[in-house]
Short mmCIF file of C-alpha atoms in Angstrom, two decimals:
data_model
loop_
_atom_site.label_atom_id
_atom_site.label_comp_id
_atom_site.label_asym_id
_atom_site.label_seq_id
_atom_site.Cartn_x
_atom_site.Cartn_y
_atom_site.Cartn_z
CA MET U 1 85.14 85.36 82.80
CA ALA U 2 87.43 84.84 86.00
CA GLU U 3 90.84 87.14 86.39
CA LYS U 4 93.51 84.71 87.33
CA LYS U 5 95.88 85.73 89.90
CA GLU U 6 99.49 86.36 89.91
CA PHE U 7 101.76 85.24 93.07
CA CYS U 8 102.86 88.53 94.92
CA GLY U 9 105.82 89.97 94.03
CA ILE U 10 107.02 91.40 97.39
CA CYS U 11 107.42 87.39 98.71
CA GLY U 12 106.53 85.47 96.16
CA LYS U 13 104.32 82.95 98.60
CA ARG U 14 100.71 83.66 98.21
CA ARG U 15 97.99 84.70 95.43
CA GLU U 16 97.40 88.06 94.66
CA PHE U 17 95.32 90.57 96.86
CA VAL U 18 95.67 93.88 95.29
CA LYS U 19 97.50 95.97 92.95
CA CYS U 20 99.96 98.56 94.61
CA LEU U 21 98.54 101.79 94.23
CA GLY U 22 101.74 103.35 93.36
CA CYS U 23 103.63 100.72 90.95
CA GLU U 24 100.60 98.10 90.56
CA ILE U 25 103.39 95.42 91.19
CA PRO U 26 100.82 92.22 92.80
CA LEU U 27 100.27 92.30 96.95
CA CYS U 28 99.01 88.80 99.35
CA GLU U 29 97.12 90.20 102.32
CA GLN U 30 100.93 89.82 104.25
CA CYS U 31 102.23 92.59 101.88
CA ALA U 32 99.92 94.68 101.27
CA VAL U 33 100.39 98.18 103.55
CA PHE U 34 96.27 99.64 103.68
CA ASP U 35 96.02 103.06 104.23
CA LEU U 36 93.14 105.76 103.88
CA ILE U 37 93.42 108.53 101.52
CA GLY U 38 91.15 111.58 102.67
CA SER U 39 89.95 114.01 99.18
CA GLY U 40 87.77 116.57 99.81
CA CYS U 41 84.44 117.28 102.09
CA GLY U 42 84.46 113.81 104.05
CA THR U 43 85.26 111.30 101.54
CA VAL U 44 88.06 108.88 101.95
CA ILE U 45 89.56 106.71 99.51
CA PRO U 46 90.80 103.19 100.16
CA ALA U 47 94.66 102.33 99.03
CA TYR U 48 97.66 99.59 98.93
CA TYR U 49 100.50 100.32 99.12
CA CYS U 50 104.39 97.87 98.37
CA LEU U 51 106.75 98.71 101.16
CA SER U 52 108.18 100.86 98.70
CA CYS U 53 105.14 103.08 97.57
CA VAL U 54 103.67 103.91 101.24
CA LYS U 55 107.08 105.37 102.17
CA ASP U 56 107.06 107.36 98.69
CA ALA U 57 105.15 110.89 99.09
CA SER U 58 105.26 111.93 94.83
CA ILE U 59 103.20 108.65 95.84
CA ASN U 60 101.28 108.44 98.90
CA PRO U 61 99.56 111.92 100.62
CA ASN U 62 100.11 109.70 104.06
CA ALA U 63 103.94 109.16 103.47
CA ILE U 64 104.96 111.36 106.02
CA PHE U 65 103.66 108.13 109.10
CA TYR U 66 105.97 106.45 107.96
CA SER U 67 109.38 107.39 107.94
CA ASN U 68 111.99 106.72 109.59
CA GLU U 69 113.86 109.79 109.46
#
């Protein structure tokens, strides 16, 4: 049985593509921020975040690259 897709929790215009890795809000392809998380020896994990979680260092280990300061 197919899982029912929700609308994007940010823009509300498009169907859900993925959930934010931090807060689990549904995100469309335009609102999702793609990032790569390095783990261990050569392991790279793809991650999608909302605009808030991508800048939160307690959620995203690469948040320093997204800070405005």
